[in-house]
Structures are given as C-alpha cells and as structure tokens.
PDB file of C-alpha atoms in Angstrom:
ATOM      1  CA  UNK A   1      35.637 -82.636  18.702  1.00  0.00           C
ATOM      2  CA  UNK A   2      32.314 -83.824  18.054  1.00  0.00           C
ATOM      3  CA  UNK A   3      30.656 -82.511  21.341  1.00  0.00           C
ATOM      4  CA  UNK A   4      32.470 -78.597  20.245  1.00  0.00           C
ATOM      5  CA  UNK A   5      30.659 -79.075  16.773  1.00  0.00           C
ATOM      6  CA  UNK A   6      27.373 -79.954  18.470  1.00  0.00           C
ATOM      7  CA  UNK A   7      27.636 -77.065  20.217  1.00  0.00           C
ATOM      8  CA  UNK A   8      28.334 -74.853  17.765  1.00  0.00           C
ATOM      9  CA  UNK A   9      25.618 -76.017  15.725  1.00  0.00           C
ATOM     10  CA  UNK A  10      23.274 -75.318  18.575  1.00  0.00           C
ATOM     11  CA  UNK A  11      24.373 -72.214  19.430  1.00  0.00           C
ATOM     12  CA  UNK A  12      23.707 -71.605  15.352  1.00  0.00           C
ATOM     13  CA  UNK A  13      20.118 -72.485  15.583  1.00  0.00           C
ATOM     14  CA  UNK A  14      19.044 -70.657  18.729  1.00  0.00           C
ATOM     15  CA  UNK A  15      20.951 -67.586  17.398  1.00  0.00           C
ATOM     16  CA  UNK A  16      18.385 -68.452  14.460  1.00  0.00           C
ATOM     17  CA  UNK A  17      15.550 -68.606  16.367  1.00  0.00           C
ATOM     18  CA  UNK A  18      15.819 -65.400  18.381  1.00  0.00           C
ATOM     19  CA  UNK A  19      16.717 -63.743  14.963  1.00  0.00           C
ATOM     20  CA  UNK A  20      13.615 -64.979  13.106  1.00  0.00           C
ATOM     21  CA  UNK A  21      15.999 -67.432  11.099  1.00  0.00           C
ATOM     22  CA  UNK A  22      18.490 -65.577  10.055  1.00  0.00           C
ATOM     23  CA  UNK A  23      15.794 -62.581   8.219  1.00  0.00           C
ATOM     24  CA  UNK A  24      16.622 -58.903   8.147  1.00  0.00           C
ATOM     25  CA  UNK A  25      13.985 -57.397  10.656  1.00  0.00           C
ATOM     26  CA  UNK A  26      11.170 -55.219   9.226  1.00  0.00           C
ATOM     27  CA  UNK A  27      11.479 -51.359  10.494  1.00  0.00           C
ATOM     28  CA  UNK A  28       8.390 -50.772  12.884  1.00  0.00           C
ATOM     29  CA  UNK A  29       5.739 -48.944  10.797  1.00  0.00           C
ATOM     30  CA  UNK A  30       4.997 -45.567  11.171  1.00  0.00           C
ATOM     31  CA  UNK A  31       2.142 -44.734  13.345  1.00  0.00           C
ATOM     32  CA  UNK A  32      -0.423 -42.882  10.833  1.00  0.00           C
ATOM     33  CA  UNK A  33      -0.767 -39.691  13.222  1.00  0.00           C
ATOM     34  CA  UNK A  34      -3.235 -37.922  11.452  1.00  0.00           C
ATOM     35  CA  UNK A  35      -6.664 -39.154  12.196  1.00  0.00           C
ATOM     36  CA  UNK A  36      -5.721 -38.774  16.355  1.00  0.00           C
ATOM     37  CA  UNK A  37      -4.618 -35.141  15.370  1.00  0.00           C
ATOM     38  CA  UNK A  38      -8.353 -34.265  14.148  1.00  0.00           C
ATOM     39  CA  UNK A  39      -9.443 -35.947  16.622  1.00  0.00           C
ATOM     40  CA  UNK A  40      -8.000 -34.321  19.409  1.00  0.00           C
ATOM     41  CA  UNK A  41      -7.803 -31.025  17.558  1.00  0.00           C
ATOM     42  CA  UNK A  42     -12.088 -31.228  17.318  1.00  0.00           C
ATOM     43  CA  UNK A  43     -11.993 -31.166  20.780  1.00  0.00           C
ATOM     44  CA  UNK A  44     -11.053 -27.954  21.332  1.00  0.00           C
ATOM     45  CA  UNK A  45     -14.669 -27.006  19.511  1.00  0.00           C
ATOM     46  CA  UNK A  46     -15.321 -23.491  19.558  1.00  0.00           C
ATOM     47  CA  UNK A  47     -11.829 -21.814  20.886  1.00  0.00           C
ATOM     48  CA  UNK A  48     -12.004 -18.274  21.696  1.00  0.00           C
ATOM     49  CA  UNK A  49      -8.856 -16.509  20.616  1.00  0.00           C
ATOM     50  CA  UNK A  50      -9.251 -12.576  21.745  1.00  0.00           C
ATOM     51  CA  UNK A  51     -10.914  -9.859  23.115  1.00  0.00           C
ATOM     52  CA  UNK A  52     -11.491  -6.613  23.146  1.00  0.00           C
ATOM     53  CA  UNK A  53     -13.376  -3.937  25.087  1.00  0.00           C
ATOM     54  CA  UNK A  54     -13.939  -0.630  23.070  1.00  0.00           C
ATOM     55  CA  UNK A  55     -14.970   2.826  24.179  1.00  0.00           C
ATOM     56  CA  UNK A  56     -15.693   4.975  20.951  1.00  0.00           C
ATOM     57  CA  UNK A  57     -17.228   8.490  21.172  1.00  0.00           C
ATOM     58  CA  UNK A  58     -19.291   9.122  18.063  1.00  0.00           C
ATOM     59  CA  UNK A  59     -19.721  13.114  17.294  1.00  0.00           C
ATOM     60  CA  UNK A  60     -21.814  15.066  15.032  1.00  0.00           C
ATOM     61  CA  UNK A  61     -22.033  18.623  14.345  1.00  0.00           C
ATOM     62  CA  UNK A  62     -24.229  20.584  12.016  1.00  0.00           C
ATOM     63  CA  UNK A  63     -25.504  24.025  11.657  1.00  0.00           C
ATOM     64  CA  UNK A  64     -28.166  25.854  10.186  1.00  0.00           C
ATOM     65  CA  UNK A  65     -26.717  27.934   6.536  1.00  0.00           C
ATOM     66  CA  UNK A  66     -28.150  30.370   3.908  1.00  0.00           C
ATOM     67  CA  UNK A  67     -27.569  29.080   0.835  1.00  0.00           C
ATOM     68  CA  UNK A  68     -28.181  30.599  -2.610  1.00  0.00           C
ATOM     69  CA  UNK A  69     -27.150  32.881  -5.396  1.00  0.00           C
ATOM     70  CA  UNK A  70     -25.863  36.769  -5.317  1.00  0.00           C
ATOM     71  CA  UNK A  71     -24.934  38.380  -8.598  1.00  0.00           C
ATOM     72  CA  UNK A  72     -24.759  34.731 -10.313  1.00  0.00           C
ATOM     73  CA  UNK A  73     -22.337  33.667  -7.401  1.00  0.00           C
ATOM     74  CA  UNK A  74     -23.499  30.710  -5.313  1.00  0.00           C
ATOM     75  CA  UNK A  75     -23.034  32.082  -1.748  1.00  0.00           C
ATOM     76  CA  UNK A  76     -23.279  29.803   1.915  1.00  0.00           C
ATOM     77  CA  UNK A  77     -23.824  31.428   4.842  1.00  0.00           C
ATOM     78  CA  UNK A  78     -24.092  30.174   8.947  1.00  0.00           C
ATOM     79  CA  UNK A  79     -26.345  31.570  10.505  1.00  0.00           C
ATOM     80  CA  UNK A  80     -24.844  32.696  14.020  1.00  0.00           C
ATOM     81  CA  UNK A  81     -26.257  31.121  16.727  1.00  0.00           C
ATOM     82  CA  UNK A  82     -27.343  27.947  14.872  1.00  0.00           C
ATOM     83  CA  UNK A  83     -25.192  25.431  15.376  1.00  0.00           C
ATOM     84  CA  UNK A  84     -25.387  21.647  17.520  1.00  0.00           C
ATOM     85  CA  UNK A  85     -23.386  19.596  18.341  1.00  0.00           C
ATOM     86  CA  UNK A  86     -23.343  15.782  20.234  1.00  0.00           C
ATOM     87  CA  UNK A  87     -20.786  13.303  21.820  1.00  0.00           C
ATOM     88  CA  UNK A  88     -21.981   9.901  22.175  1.00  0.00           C
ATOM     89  CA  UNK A  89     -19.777   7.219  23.822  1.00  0.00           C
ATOM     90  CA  UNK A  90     -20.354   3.842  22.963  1.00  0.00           C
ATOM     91  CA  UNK A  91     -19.132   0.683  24.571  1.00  0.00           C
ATOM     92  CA  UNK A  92     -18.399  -2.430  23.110  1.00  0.00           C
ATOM     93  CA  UNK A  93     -16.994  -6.038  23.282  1.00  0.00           C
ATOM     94  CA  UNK A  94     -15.949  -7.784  20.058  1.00  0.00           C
ATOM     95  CA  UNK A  95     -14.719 -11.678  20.426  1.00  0.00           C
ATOM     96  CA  UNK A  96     -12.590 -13.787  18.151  1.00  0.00           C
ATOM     97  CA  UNK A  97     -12.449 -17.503  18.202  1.00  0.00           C
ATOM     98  CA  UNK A  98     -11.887 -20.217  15.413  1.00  0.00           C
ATOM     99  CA  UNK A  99     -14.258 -23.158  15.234  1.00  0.00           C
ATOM    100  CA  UNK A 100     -12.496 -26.524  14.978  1.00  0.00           C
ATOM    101  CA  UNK A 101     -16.035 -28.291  15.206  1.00  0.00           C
ATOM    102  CA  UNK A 102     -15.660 -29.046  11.537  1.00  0.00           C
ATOM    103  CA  UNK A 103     -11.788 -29.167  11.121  1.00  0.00           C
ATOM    104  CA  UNK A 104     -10.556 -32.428   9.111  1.00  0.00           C
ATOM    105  CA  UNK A 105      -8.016 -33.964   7.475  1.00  0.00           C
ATOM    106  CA  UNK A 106      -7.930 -31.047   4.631  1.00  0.00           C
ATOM    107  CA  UNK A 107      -6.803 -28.520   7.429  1.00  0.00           C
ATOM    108  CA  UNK A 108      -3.439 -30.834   7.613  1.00  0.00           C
ATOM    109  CA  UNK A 109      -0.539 -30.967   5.273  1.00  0.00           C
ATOM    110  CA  UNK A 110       2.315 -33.149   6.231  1.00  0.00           C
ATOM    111  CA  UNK A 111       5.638 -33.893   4.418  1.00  0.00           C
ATOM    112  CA  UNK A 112       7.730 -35.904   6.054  1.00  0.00           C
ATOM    113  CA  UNK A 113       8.492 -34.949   9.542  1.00  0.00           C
ATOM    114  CA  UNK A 114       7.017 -31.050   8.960  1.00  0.00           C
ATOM    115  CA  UNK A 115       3.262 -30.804   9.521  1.00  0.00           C
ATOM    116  CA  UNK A 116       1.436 -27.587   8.942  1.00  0.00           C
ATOM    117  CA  UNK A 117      -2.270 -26.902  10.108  1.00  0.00           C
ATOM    118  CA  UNK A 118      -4.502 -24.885   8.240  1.00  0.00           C
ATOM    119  CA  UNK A 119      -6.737 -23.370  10.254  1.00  0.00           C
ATOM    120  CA  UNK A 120     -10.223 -22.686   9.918  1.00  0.00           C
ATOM    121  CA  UNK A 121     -11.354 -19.059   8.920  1.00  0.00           C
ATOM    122  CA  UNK A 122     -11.477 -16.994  12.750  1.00  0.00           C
ATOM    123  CA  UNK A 123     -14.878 -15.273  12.942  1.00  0.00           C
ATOM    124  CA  UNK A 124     -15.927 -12.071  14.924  1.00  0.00           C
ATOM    125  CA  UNK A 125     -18.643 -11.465  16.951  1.00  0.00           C
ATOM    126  CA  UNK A 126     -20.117  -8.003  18.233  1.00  0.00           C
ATOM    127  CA  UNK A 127     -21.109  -9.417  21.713  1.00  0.00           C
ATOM    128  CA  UNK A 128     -22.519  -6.303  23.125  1.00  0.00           C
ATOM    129  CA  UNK A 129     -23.042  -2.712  22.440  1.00  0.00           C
ATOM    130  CA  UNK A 130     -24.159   0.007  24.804  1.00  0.00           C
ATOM    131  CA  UNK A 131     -24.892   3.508  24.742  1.00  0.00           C
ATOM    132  CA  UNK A 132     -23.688   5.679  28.171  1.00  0.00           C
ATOM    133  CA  UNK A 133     -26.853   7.968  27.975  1.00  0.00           C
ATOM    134  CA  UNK A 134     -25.487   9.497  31.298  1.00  0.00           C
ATOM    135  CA  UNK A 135     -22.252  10.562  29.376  1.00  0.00           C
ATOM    136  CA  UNK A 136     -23.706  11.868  26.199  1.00  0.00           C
ATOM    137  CA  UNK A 137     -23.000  15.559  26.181  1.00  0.00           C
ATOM    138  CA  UNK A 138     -25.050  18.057  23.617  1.00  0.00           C
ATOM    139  CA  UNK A 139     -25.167  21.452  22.752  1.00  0.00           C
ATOM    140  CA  UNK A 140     -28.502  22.913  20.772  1.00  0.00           C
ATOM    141  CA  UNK A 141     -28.859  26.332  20.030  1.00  0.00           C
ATOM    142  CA  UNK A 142     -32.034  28.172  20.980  1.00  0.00           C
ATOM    143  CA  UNK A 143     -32.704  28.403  17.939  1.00  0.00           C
ATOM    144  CA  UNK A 144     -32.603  24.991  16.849  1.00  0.00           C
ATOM    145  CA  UNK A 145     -34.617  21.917  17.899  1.00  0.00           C
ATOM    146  CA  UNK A 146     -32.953  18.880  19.948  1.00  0.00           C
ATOM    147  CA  UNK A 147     -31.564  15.749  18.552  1.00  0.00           C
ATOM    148  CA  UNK A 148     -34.580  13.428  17.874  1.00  0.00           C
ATOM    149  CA  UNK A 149     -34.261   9.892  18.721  1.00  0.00           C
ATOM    150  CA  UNK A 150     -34.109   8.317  14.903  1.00  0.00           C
ATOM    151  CA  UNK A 151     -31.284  11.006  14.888  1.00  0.00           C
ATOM    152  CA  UNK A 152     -29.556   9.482  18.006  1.00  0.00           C
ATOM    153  CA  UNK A 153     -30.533   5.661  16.887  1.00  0.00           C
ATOM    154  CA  UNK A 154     -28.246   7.443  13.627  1.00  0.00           C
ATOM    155  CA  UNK A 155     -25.349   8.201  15.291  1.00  0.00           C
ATOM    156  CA  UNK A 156     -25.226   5.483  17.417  1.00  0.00           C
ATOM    157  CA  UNK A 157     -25.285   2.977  14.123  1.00  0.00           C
ATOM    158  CA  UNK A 158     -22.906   4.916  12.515  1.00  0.00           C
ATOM    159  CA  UNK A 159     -20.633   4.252  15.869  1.00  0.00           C
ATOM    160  CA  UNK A 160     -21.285   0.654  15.792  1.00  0.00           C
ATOM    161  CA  UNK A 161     -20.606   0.406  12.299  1.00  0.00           C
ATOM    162  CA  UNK A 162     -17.019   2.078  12.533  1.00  0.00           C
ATOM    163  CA  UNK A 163     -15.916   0.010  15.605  1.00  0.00           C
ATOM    164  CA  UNK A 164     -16.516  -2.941  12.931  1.00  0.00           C
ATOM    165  CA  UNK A 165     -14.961  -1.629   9.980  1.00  0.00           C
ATOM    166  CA  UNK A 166     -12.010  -1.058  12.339  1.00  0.00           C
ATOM    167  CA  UNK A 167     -11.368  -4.995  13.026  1.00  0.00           C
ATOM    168  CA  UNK A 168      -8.250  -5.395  10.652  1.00  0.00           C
ATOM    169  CA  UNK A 169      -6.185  -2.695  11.998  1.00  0.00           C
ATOM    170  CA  UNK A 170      -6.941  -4.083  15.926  1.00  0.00           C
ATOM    171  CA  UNK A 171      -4.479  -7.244  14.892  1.00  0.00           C
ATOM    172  CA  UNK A 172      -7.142  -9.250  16.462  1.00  0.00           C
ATOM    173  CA  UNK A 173      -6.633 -11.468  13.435  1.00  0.00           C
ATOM    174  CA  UNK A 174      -2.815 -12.144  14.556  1.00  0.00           C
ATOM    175  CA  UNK A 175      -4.269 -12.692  18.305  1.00  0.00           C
ATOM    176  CA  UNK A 176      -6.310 -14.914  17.187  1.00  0.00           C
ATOM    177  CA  UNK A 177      -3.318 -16.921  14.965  1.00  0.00           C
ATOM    178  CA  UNK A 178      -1.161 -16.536  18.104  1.00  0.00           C
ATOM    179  CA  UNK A 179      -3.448 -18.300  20.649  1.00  0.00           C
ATOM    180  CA  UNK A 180      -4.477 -21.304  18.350  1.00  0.00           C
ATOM    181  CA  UNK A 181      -0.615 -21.854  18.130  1.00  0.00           C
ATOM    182  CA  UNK A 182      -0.289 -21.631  21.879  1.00  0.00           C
ATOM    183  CA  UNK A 183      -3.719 -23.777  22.318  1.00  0.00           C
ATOM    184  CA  UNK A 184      -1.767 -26.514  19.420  1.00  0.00           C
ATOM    185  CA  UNK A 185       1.366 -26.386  19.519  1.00  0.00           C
ATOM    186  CA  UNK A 186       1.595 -28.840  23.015  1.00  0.00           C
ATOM    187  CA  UNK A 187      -0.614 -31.030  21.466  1.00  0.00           C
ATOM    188  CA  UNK A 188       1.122 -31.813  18.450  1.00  0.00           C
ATOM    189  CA  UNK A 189       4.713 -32.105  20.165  1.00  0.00           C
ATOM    190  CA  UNK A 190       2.588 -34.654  22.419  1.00  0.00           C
ATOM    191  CA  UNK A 191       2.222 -36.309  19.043  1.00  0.00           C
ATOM    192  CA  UNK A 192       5.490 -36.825  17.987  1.00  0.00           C
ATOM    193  CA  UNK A 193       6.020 -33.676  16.162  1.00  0.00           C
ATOM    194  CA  UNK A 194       9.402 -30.995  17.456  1.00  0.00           C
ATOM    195  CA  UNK A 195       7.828 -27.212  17.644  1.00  0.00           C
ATOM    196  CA  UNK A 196      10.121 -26.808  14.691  1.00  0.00           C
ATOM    197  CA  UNK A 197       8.630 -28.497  12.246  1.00  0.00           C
ATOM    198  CA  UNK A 198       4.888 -27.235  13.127  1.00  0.00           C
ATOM    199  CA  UNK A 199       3.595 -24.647  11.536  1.00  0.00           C
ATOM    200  CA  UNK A 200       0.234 -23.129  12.590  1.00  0.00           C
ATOM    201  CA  UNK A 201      -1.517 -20.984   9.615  1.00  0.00           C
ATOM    202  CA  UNK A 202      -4.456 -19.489   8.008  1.00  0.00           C
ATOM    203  CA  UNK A 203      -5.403 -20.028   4.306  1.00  0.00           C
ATOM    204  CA  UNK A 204      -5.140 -16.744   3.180  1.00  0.00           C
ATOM    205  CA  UNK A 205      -4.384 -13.348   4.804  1.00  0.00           C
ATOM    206  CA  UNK A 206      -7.196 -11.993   5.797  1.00  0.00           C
ATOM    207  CA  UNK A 207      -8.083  -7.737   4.955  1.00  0.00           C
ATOM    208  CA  UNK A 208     -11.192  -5.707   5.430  1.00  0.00           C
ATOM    209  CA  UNK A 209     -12.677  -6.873   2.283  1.00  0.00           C
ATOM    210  CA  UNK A 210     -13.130 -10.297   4.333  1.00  0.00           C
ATOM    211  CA  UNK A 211     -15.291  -9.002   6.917  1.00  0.00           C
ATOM    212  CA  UNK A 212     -18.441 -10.145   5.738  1.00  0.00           C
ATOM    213  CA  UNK A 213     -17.270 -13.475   5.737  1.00  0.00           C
ATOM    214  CA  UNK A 214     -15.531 -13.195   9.592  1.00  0.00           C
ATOM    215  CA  UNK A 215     -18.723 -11.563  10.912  1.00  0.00           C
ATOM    216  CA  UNK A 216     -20.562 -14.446  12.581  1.00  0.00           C
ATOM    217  CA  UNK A 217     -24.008 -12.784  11.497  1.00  0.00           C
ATOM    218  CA  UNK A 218     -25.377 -10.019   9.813  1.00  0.00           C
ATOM    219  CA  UNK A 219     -27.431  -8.861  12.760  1.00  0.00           C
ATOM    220  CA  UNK A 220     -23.472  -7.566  13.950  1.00  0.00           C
ATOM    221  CA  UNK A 221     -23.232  -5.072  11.359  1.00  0.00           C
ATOM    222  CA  UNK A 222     -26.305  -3.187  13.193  1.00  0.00           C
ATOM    223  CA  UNK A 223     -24.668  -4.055  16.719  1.00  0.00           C
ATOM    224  CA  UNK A 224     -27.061  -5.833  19.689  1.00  0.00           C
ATOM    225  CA  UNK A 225     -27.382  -3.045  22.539  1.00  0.00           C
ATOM    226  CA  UNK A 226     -27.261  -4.068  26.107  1.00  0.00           C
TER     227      UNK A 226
END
C-alpha cells in the first residue's frame, strides 16, 4: 500500500510539472498583423493599375456668313463656296496606378477577423500625345485661307483636353480598384486573413469633379506630344 501511494503521489507531481502546477494555460497572443501589412503593402511602391491607348479624331468646321439687318430683321447668310473643314486624329496613352509609397496604418481598418484597406487616391497620367499629321484630312475653299498653325495647335488642345475630361466614363477608376485587389488580396490571405473578410476600397467614389486631384500634374491638362 505504501509503494501504490508513492506512486500516485509522483505521478501527481510530474502531471504538475508538465502542466505548469496545476495553472490554466494562457491562450497564445495574437500576432499584431498590422505593422507587417504596411510593410509589405509599401513594397509594392508605385503599382500601375491600367491602361489605355486612345485614337480620337478632333473636327472643326466653319464657314464664312453675311450677317446683318434687312427691314429691322437680323438676317445670316453662307456664303457658297466658303466653307472648311479638318479631321485631326490624335493618339494617346493615359496610365493609372495607386502609390502605396506613403500608405500607413490609417489606410487599415480592422475589426476582429474583417480587415478593410483603404486605398490611396489612384492618379492619372497623360503619358503621351501625338498628332498623325499624315492622316489629317482638310478641305479649304478657294476662297478661304488654310488652317494656320495656332489654329491647328487649337484643335489639337481641344482634343487632348476631351480625351481627359473623358476619364470617368473609361471605368479606368474600377480597373484600377480591381487590380490593387488582385495585386492584395494574396498577400493578406498570406497573412492570416480568408478573401472573405478582406475588403479592398477607396475613400470616396471618385466623379469628374475629382480630376484635378487624380491628374498627376497640371502640365497633363495641355497633353506632352511625342
């Protein structure tokens, strides 16, 4: 009898010992994520998210008219054989990418297991711009003079400037969206995180009002030509 209650006594203490003497065991902290998300997320610097090449003919027609008053009536008249017209094609490449260089912790909002990245505001650049001189085509009546260059230097701003008011309807916006969470995604299920509970946004919904602030410079509003 006594060699069964030694036994049992030391069979008590070692189950003790391997126990940490009979305390409940702490739960393993959780691993503060956030810091190796920016870190990793910086990396991808400046991320380029879309792109698009645009052909855009510009045209412009104008003709020479009479204009004055008959019998108190304001009258406008062509005159025949007056008229010009042009068709200038432009070509250019606009880029999208989102610059993570300065992404931190503020860009992150987690609640539990759901994490949700804010991304920086996507900017556009006008990377080129050229003019097909070989394709313009022009019509100029004999009576008129021909298109002078400030004219043509005109039309071809005025082309520049509609292929960048046109930027909201392209959805180069979404693209741009879309690729970060394709580019992000992995990376944060490498983390820990399911795809389910990520969600990749932007801070606000972005309209043509905005452009100013997604143009990289101002030198893109009168285009670079190539």
């Amino acid at each position: 009898m006594k060699k069964i209650a030694l036994y049992i006594i030391m069979s008590a203490l070692m189950f003790a010992a391997c126990t940490g003497g009979g305390e409940t065991p702490k739960e393993a902290e959780p691993i503060d994520t956030i810091p190796v998300m920016v870190m990793q997320i910086r990396k991808c610097s400046k991320l380029y998210t879309a792109e698009y090449n645009i052909h855009k003919i510009v045209t412009h027609d104008d003709k020479v008219e009479l204009k004055g008053t008959l019998f108190n009536q304001k009258i406008n008249i062509p005159v025949p054989m007056s008229s010009r017209k042009i068709a200038i094609p432009i070509d250019a490449k606009l880029k999208a990418y989102i610059d993570f260089s300065r992404f931190t912790e503020n860009n992150i909002v987690r609640n539990g297991d759901k994490v949700e990245i804010i991304l920086p505001d996507p900017k556009v650049e006008l990377t080129s711009s050229r003019v097909n001189h070989d394709e313009i085509k022009k019509h100029v009546s004999l009576v008129r003079s021909n298109f002078t260059d400030t004219e043509m230097a005109s039309y071809e701003k005025q082309g520049r400037e509609a292929i960048i008011k046109s930027i909201p309807q392209m959805g180069i916006i979404d693209m741009a969206k879309a690729s970060a969470t394709h580019a992000l995604v992995p990376m944060l299920t490498r983390l820990g995180y399911k795809e389910s509970d990520i969600t990749i946004t932007f801070r606000k919904d972005f309209t043509s009002e905005d452009l100013p602030l997604l143009l990289e410079n101002k030198d893109i509003e009168h285009g670079r030509n190539q």
